[in-house]
Short mmCIF file of C-alpha atoms in Angstrom, two decimals:
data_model
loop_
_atom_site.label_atom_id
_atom_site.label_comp_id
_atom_site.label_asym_id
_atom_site.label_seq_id
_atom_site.Cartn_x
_atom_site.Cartn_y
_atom_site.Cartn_z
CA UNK A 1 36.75 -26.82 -23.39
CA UNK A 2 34.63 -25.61 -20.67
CA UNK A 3 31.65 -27.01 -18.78
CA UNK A 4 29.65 -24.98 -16.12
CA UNK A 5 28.78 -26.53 -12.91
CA UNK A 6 24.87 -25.71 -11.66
CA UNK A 7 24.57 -25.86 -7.93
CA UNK A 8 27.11 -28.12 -6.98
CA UNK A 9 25.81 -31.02 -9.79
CA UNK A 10 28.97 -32.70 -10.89
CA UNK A 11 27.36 -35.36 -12.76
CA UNK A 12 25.43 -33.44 -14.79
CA UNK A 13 28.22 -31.28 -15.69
CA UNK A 14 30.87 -34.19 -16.20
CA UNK A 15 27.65 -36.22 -18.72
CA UNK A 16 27.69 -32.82 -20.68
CA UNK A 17 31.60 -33.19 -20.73
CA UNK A 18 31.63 -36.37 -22.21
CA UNK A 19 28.68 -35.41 -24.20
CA UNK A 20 31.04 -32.66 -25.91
CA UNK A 21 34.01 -34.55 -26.20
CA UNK A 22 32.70 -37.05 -28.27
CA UNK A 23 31.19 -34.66 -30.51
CA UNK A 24 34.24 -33.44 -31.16
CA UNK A 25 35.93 -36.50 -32.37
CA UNK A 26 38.54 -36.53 -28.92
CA UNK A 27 37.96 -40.03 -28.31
CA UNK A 28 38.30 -41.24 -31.61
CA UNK A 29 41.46 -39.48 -31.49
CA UNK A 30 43.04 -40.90 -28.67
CA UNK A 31 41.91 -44.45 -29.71
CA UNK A 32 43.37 -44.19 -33.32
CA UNK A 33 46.72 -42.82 -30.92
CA UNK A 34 47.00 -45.07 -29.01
CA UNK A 35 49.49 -47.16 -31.34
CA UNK A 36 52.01 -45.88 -34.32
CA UNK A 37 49.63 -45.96 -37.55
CA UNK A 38 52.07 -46.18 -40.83
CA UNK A 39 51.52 -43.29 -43.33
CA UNK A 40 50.55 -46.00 -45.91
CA UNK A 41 47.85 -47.57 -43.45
CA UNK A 42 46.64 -43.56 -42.70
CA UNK A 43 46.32 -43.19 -46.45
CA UNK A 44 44.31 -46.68 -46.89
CA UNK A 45 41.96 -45.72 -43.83
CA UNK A 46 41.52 -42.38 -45.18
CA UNK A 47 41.00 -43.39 -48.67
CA UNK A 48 38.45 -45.98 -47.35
CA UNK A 49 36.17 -43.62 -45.26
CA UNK A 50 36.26 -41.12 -48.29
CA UNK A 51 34.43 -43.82 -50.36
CA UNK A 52 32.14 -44.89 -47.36
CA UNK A 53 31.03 -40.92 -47.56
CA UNK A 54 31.01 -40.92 -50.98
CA UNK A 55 28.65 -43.86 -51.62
CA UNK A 56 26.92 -42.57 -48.57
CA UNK A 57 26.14 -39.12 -49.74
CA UNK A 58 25.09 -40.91 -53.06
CA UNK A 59 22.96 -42.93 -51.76
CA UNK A 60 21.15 -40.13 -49.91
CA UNK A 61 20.61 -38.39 -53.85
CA UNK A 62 18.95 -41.67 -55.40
CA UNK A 63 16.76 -41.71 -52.22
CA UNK A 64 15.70 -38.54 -52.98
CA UNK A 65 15.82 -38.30 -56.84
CA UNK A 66 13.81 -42.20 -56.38
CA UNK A 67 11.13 -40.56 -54.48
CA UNK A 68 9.89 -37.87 -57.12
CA UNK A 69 10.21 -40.21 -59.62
CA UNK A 70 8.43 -42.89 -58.18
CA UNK A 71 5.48 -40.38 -57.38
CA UNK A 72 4.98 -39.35 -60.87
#
């Protein structure tokens, strides 16, 4: 990952470092690292966020589907 440096501003190039390293999921990353994870608590944490998108992405099409029929 690369970051250009504009005249000598090191702030502003280390903010759009961080910027794109939490957009890429490298923090999350390190934090779920930091400590062993069993395969069987991987599984349940994986399991669980598929369900969070799931019900999240559902709840997006009733909001949608609602609206039209509400209108009508």
């Amino acid at each position: 990952m690369q970051v250009v440096v504009r005249d000598n501003n090191v702030d502003q190039a280390l903010r759009a470092l961080k910027k794109k390293l939490q957009r890429e999921g490298v923090y999350r990353e390190m934090k779920l690292r930091r400590f062993f994870e069993k395969p069987s608590e991987k599984k349940a944490r994986d399991q669980a966020a598929a369900v969070r998108r799931a019900r999240k992405l559902e709840r997006k099409r009733l909001e949608r589907d609602g609206a039209f029929q509400n209108r009508r």
